[in-house]
Tab-separated table of C-alpha atoms in Angstrom:
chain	number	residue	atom	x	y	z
A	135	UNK	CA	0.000	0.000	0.000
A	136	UNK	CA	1.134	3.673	-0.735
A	137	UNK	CA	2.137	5.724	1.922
A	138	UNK	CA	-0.326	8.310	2.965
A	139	UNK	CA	2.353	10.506	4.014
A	140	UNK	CA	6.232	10.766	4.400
A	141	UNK	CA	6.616	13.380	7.548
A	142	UNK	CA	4.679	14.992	10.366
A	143	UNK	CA	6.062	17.897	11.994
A	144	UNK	CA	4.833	20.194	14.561
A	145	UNK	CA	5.885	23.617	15.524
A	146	UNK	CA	5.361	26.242	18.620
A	147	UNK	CA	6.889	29.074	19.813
A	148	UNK	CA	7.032	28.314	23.637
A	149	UNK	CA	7.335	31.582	25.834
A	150	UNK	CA	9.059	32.516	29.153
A	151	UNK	CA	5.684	31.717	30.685
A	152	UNK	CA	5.154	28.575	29.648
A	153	UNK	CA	6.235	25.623	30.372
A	154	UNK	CA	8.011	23.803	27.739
A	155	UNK	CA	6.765	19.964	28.668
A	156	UNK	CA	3.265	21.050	28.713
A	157	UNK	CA	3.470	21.860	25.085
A	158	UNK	CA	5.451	18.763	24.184
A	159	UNK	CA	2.516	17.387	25.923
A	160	UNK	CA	-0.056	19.423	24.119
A	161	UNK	CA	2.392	18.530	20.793
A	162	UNK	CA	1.465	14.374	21.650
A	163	UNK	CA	-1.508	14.571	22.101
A	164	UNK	CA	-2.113	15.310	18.353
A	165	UNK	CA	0.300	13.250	16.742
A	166	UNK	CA	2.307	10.747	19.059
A	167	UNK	CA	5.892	9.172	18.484
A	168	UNK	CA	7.450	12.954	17.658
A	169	UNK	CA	11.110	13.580	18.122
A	170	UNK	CA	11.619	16.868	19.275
A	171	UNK	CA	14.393	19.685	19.155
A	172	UNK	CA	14.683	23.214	20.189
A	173	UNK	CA	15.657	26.270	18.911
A	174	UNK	CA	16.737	29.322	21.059
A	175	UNK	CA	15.258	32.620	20.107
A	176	UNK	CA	15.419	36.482	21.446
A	177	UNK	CA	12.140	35.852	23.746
A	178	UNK	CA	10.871	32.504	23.269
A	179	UNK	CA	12.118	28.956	22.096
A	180	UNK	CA	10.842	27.038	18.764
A	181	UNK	CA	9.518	24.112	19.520
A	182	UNK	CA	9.668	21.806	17.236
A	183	UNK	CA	8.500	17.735	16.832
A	184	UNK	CA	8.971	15.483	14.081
A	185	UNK	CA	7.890	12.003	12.969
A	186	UNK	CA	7.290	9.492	10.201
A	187	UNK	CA	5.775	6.947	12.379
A	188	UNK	CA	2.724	5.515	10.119
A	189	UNK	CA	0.639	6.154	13.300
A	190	UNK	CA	1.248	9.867	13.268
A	191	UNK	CA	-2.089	10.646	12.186
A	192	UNK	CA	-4.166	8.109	13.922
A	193	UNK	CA	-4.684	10.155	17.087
A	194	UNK	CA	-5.957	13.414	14.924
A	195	UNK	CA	-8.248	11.121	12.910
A	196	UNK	CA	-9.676	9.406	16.270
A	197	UNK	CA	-10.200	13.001	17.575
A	198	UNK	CA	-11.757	14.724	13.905
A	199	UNK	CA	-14.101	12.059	14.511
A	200	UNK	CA	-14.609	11.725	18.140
A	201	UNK	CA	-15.418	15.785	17.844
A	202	UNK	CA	-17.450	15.341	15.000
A	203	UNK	CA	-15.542	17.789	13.004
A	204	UNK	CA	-14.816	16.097	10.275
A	205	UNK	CA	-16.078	18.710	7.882
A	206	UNK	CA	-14.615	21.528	9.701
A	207	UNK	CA	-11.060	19.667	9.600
A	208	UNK	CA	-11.689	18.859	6.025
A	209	UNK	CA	-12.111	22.833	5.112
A	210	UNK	CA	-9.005	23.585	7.334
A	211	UNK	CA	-6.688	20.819	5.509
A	212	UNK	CA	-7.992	22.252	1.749
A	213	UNK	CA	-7.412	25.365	2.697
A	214	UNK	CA	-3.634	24.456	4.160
A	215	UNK	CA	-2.864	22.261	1.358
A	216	UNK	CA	-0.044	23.959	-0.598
A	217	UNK	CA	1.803	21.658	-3.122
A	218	UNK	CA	3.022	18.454	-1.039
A	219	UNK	CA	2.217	20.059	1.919
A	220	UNK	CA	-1.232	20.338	4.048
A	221	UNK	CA	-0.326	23.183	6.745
A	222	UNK	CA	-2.727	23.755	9.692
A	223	UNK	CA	-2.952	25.510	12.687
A	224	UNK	CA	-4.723	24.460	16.051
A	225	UNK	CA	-5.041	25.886	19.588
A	226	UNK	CA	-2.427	24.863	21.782
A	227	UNK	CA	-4.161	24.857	25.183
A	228	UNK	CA	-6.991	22.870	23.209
A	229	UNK	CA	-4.204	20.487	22.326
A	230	UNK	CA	-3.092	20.191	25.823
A	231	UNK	CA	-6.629	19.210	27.267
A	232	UNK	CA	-6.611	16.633	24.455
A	233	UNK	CA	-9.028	18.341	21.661
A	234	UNK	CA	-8.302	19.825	18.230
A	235	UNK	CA	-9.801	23.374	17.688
A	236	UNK	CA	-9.011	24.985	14.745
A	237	UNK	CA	-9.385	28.646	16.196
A	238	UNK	CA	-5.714	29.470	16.799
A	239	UNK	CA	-6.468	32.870	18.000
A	240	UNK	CA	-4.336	32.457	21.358
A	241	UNK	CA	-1.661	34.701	23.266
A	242	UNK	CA	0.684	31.908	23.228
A	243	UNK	CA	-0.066	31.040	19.734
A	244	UNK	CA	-1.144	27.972	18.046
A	245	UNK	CA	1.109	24.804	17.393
A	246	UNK	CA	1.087	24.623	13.615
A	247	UNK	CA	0.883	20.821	12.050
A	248	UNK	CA	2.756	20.499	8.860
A	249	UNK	CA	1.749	16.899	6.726
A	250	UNK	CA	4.146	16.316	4.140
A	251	UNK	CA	2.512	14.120	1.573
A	252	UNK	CA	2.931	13.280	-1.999
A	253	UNK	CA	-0.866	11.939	-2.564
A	254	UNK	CA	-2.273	15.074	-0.557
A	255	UNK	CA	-6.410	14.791	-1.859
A	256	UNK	CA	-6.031	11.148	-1.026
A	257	UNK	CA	-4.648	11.766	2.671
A	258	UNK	CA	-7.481	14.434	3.240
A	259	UNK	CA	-10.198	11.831	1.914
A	260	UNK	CA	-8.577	9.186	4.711
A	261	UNK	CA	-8.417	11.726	7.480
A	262	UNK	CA	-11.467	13.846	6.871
A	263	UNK	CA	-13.808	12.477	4.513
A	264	UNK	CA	-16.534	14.589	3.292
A	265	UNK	CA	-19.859	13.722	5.220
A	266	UNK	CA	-23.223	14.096	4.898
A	267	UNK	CA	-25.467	14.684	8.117
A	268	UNK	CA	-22.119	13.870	9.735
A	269	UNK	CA	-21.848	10.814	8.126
A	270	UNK	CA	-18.674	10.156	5.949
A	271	UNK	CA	-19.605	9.807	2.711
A	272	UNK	CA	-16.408	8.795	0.729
């Protein structure tokens, strides 16, 4: 079987006031198995996590459907999907309790999820399907 996708990686800037376990924490609890490194900056630290595990996307497509987002994520990955890339960006303290929301507006900023995939319609059609009465249809 073709690979859905070659690389997850997630990114967040991580300020003095946070602390920096809770977003690797918030970071895992959307994709699990990331390796992460760290990158100093004037008044924060990038956060960043990276994985090809083939389970990367298993816990976001548990949670599009446990939410019952499904269309909403499906909007959110066309609308990221750039080339072999599907960008998106999700609320980090949403993240940490365990739930995606798609409304990044935050002071701490949102953790952005890049998908790098060479088959992206096909990867959006696994993950979010289009649905009908919140049904997926594809």
């Amino acid at each position: 079987m073709e690979e859905l996708f070659e690389e997850v990686e997630l990114e967040a800037y991580v300020y003095p006031t946070e602390d920096i376990e809770k977003v690797k924490r918030a970071m895992l609890n959307l994709v699990p198995d990331l390796e992460f490194e760290t990158f100093e900056r004037d008044e924060h630290v990038i956060l960043t996590g990276r994985t090809r595990s083939k389970k990367a996307l298993s816990r976001l497509y548990e949670l599009f459907r446990g939410q019952a987002i499904l269309d909403t994520a499906r909007s959110f990955l066309e609308e990221g999907y750039f080339g072999e890339e599907i960008i998106v960006k999700v609320n980090k303290q949403a993240a940490y309790a365990g739930v995606v929301n798609f409304n990044e507006e935050s002071p701490l900023g949102p953790i952005t999820i890049i998908i790098r995939t060479k088959n992206p319609k096909k990867l959006m059609k696994w993950l979010a399907p289009r649905t009908k009465d919140g049904v997926p249809i594809e």
